[in-house]
């Protein structure tokens, strides 16, 4: 038995937890903050799935939110692979903490995985700025 390499990114956001969750739970908001990975997004006929444009081509996104527990797990499917990403929004004082975990797919080299995950810092900074400035 083996486990995959994982990296968890987190950002504290000075904004009410419910507001952070609501913003993230709406896929239409993702191009505003996921600026590296989501160029555009649109609803599909299936209410669970959204169609995305990414730097690597078309993909699909499905969120599996649970507001009571702050769960924002989501699934991605593109032409090369499918994977799930656990994510949480939890209270942190008067604000919130957003946590997202990435697992390295076996087909992706360690160096490339770390390079891609490092780009998420840009997205988390954009998320923080949007929510803390009231631009949401």
mmCIF file with all atom_site columns, N, CA, C and O in Angstrom, residues 25-43:
data_model
loop_
_atom_site.group_PDB
_atom_site.id
_atom_site.type_symbol
_atom_site.label_atom_id
_atom_site.label_alt_id
_atom_site.label_comp_id
_atom_site.label_asym_id
_atom_site.label_entity_id
_atom_site.label_seq_id
_atom_site.pdbx_PDB_ins_code
_atom_site.Cartn_x
_atom_site.Cartn_y
_atom_site.Cartn_z
_atom_site.occupancy
_atom_site.B_iso_or_equiv
_atom_site.pdbx_formal_charge
_atom_site.auth_seq_id
_atom_site.auth_comp_id
_atom_site.auth_asym_id
_atom_site.auth_atom_id
_atom_site.pdbx_PDB_model_num
ATOM 1  N N  . UNK A 1 25 ? -18.807 28.423 -3.141  1.00 0.00 ? 25 UNK A N  1
ATOM 2  C CA . UNK A 1 25 ? -19.763 27.386 -3.526  1.00 0.00 ? 25 UNK A CA 1
ATOM 3  C C  . UNK A 1 25 ? -20.466 27.695 -4.845  1.00 0.00 ? 25 UNK A C  1
ATOM 4  O O  . UNK A 1 25 ? -21.177 26.841 -5.375  1.00 0.00 ? 25 UNK A O  1
ATOM 5  N N  . UNK A 1 26 ? -20.276 28.885 -5.388  1.00 0.00 ? 26 UNK A N  1
ATOM 6  C CA . UNK A 1 26 ? -20.869 29.259 -6.667  1.00 0.00 ? 26 UNK A CA 1
ATOM 7  C C  . UNK A 1 26 ? -19.799 29.169 -7.755  1.00 0.00 ? 26 UNK A C  1
ATOM 8  O O  . UNK A 1 26 ? -18.927 30.033 -7.846  1.00 0.00 ? 26 UNK A O  1
ATOM 9  N N  . UNK A 1 27 ? -19.830 28.122 -8.580  1.00 0.00 ? 27 UNK A N  1
ATOM 10 C CA . UNK A 1 27 ? -18.803 27.966 -9.612  1.00 0.00 ? 27 UNK A CA 1
ATOM 11 C C  . UNK A 1 27 ? -18.681 29.173 -10.548 1.00 0.00 ? 27 UNK A C  1
ATOM 12 O O  . UNK A 1 27 ? -17.607 29.403 -11.106 1.00 0.00 ? 27 UNK A O  1
ATOM 13 N N  . UNK A 1 28 ? -19.729 29.939 -10.707 1.00 0.00 ? 28 UNK A N  1
ATOM 14 C CA . UNK A 1 28 ? -19.661 31.125 -11.568 1.00 0.00 ? 28 UNK A CA 1
ATOM 15 C C  . UNK A 1 28 ? -18.608 32.115 -11.077 1.00 0.00 ? 28 UNK A C  1
ATOM 16 O O  . UNK A 1 28 ? -18.093 32.922 -11.857 1.00 0.00 ? 28 UNK A O  1
ATOM 17 N N  . UNK A 1 29 ? -18.254 32.049 -9.789  1.00 0.00 ? 29 UNK A N  1
ATOM 18 C CA . UNK A 1 29 ? -17.239 32.944 -9.220  1.00 0.00 ? 29 UNK A CA 1
ATOM 19 C C  . UNK A 1 29 ? -15.809 32.465 -9.445  1.00 0.00 ? 29 UNK A C  1
ATOM 20 O O  . UNK A 1 29 ? -14.866 33.221 -9.223  1.00 0.00 ? 29 UNK A O  1
ATOM 21 N N  . UNK A 1 30 ? -15.622 31.233 -9.855  1.00 0.00 ? 30 UNK A N  1
ATOM 22 C CA . UNK A 1 30 ? -14.281 30.675 -9.915  1.00 0.00 ? 30 UNK A CA 1
ATOM 23 C C  . UNK A 1 30 ? -13.335 31.416 -10.847 1.00 0.00 ? 30 UNK A C  1
ATOM 24 O O  . UNK A 1 30 ? -12.169 31.593 -10.507 1.00 0.00 ? 30 UNK A O  1
ATOM 25 N N  . UNK A 1 31 ? -13.743 31.887 -12.017 1.00 0.00 ? 31 UNK A N  1
ATOM 26 C CA . UNK A 1 31 ? -12.785 32.635 -12.857 1.00 0.00 ? 31 UNK A CA 1
ATOM 27 C C  . UNK A 1 31 ? -12.291 33.930 -12.203 1.00 0.00 ? 31 UNK A C  1
ATOM 28 O O  . UNK A 1 31 ? -11.240 34.440 -12.566 1.00 0.00 ? 31 UNK A O  1
ATOM 29 N N  . UNK A 1 32 ? -13.027 34.434 -11.221 1.00 0.00 ? 32 UNK A N  1
ATOM 30 C CA . UNK A 1 32 ? -12.616 35.662 -10.526 1.00 0.00 ? 32 UNK A CA 1
ATOM 31 C C  . UNK A 1 32 ? -11.411 35.420 -9.627  1.00 0.00 ? 32 UNK A C  1
ATOM 32 O O  . UNK A 1 32 ? -10.587 36.314 -9.444  1.00 0.00 ? 32 UNK A O  1
ATOM 33 N N  . UNK A 1 33 ? -11.325 34.246 -9.022  1.00 0.00 ? 33 UNK A N  1
ATOM 34 C CA . UNK A 1 33 ? -10.240 33.986 -8.072  1.00 0.00 ? 33 UNK A CA 1
ATOM 35 C C  . UNK A 1 33 ? -9.289  32.877 -8.522  1.00 0.00 ? 33 UNK A C  1
ATOM 36 O O  . UNK A 1 33 ? -8.098  32.939 -8.221  1.00 0.00 ? 33 UNK A O  1
ATOM 37 N N  . UNK A 1 34 ? -9.772  31.872 -9.225  1.00 0.00 ? 34 UNK A N  1
ATOM 38 C CA . UNK A 1 34 ? -8.918  30.776 -9.679  1.00 0.00 ? 34 UNK A CA 1
ATOM 39 C C  . UNK A 1 34 ? -8.270  31.182 -11.007 1.00 0.00 ? 34 UNK A C  1
ATOM 40 O O  . UNK A 1 34 ? -8.396  30.510 -12.022 1.00 0.00 ? 34 UNK A O  1
ATOM 41 N N  . UNK A 1 35 ? -7.566  32.299 -10.960 1.00 0.00 ? 35 UNK A N  1
ATOM 42 C CA . UNK A 1 35 ? -7.097  33.001 -12.154 1.00 0.00 ? 35 UNK A CA 1
ATOM 43 C C  . UNK A 1 35 ? -6.032  32.238 -12.938 1.00 0.00 ? 35 UNK A C  1
ATOM 44 O O  . UNK A 1 35 ? -5.815  32.525 -14.112 1.00 0.00 ? 35 UNK A O  1
ATOM 45 N N  . UNK A 1 36 ? -5.400  31.268 -12.332 1.00 0.00 ? 36 UNK A N  1
ATOM 46 C CA . UNK A 1 36 ? -4.387  30.477 -13.043 1.00 0.00 ? 36 UNK A CA 1
ATOM 47 C C  . UNK A 1 36 ? -5.042  29.321 -13.793 1.00 0.00 ? 36 UNK A C  1
ATOM 48 O O  . UNK A 1 36 ? -4.673  29.008 -14.919 1.00 0.00 ? 36 UNK A O  1
ATOM 49 N N  . UNK A 1 37 ? -6.023  28.696 -13.182 1.00 0.00 ? 37 UNK A N  1
ATOM 50 C CA . UNK A 1 37 ? -6.569  27.446 -13.706 1.00 0.00 ? 37 UNK A CA 1
ATOM 51 C C  . UNK A 1 37 ? -7.929  27.534 -14.386 1.00 0.00 ? 37 UNK A C  1
ATOM 52 O O  . UNK A 1 37 ? -8.289  26.631 -15.132 1.00 0.00 ? 37 UNK A O  1
ATOM 53 N N  . UNK A 1 38 ? -8.705  28.565 -14.118 1.00 0.00 ? 38 UNK A N  1
ATOM 54 C CA . UNK A 1 38 ? -10.054 28.659 -14.690 1.00 0.00 ? 38 UNK A CA 1
ATOM 55 C C  . UNK A 1 38 ? -10.164 29.954 -15.481 1.00 0.00 ? 38 UNK A C  1
ATOM 56 O O  . UNK A 1 38 ? -10.235 31.038 -14.913 1.00 0.00 ? 38 UNK A O  1
ATOM 57 N N  . UNK A 1 39 ? -10.193 29.815 -16.796 1.00 0.00 ? 39 UNK A N  1
ATOM 58 C CA . UNK A 1 39 ? -10.295 30.998 -17.650 1.00 0.00 ? 39 UNK A CA 1
ATOM 59 C C  . UNK A 1 39 ? -11.746 31.420 -17.856 1.00 0.00 ? 39 UNK A C  1
ATOM 60 O O  . UNK A 1 39 ? -12.042 32.600 -17.974 1.00 0.00 ? 39 UNK A O  1
ATOM 61 N N  . UNK A 1 40 ? -12.645 30.443 -17.917 1.00 0.00 ? 40 UNK A N  1
ATOM 62 C CA . UNK A 1 40 ? -14.075 30.715 -18.093 1.00 0.00 ? 40 UNK A CA 1
ATOM 63 C C  . UNK A 1 40 ? -14.837 29.488 -17.596 1.00 0.00 ? 40 UNK A C  1
ATOM 64 O O  . UNK A 1 40 ? -14.292 28.386 -17.539 1.00 0.00 ? 40 UNK A O  1
ATOM 65 N N  . UNK A 1 41 ? -16.102 29.712 -17.245 1.00 0.00 ? 41 UNK A N  1
ATOM 66 C CA . UNK A 1 41 ? -16.930 28.603 -16.761 1.00 0.00 ? 41 UNK A CA 1
ATOM 67 C C  . UNK A 1 41 ? -18.376 28.881 -17.146 1.00 0.00 ? 41 UNK A C  1
ATOM 68 O O  . UNK A 1 41 ? -18.808 30.035 -17.190 1.00 0.00 ? 41 UNK A O  1
ATOM 69 N N  . UNK A 1 42 ? -19.115 27.808 -17.430 1.00 0.00 ? 42 UNK A N  1
ATOM 70 C CA . UNK A 1 42 ? -20.529 27.959 -17.760 1.00 0.00 ? 42 UNK A CA 1
ATOM 71 C C  . UNK A 1 42 ? -21.291 26.731 -17.290 1.00 0.00 ? 42 UNK A C  1
ATOM 72 O O  . UNK A 1 42 ? -20.748 25.626 -17.238 1.00 0.00 ? 42 UNK A O  1
ATOM 73 N N  . UNK A 1 43 ? -22.542 26.956 -16.961 1.00 0.00 ? 43 UNK A N  1
ATOM 74 C CA . UNK A 1 43 ? -23.408 25.868 -16.524 1.00 0.00 ? 43 UNK A CA 1
ATOM 75 C C  . UNK A 1 43 ? -23.664 24.923 -17.697 1.00 0.00 ? 43 UNK A C  1
ATOM 76 O O  . UNK A 1 43 ? -23.552 25.312 -18.864 1.00 0.00 ? 43 UNK A O  1
#
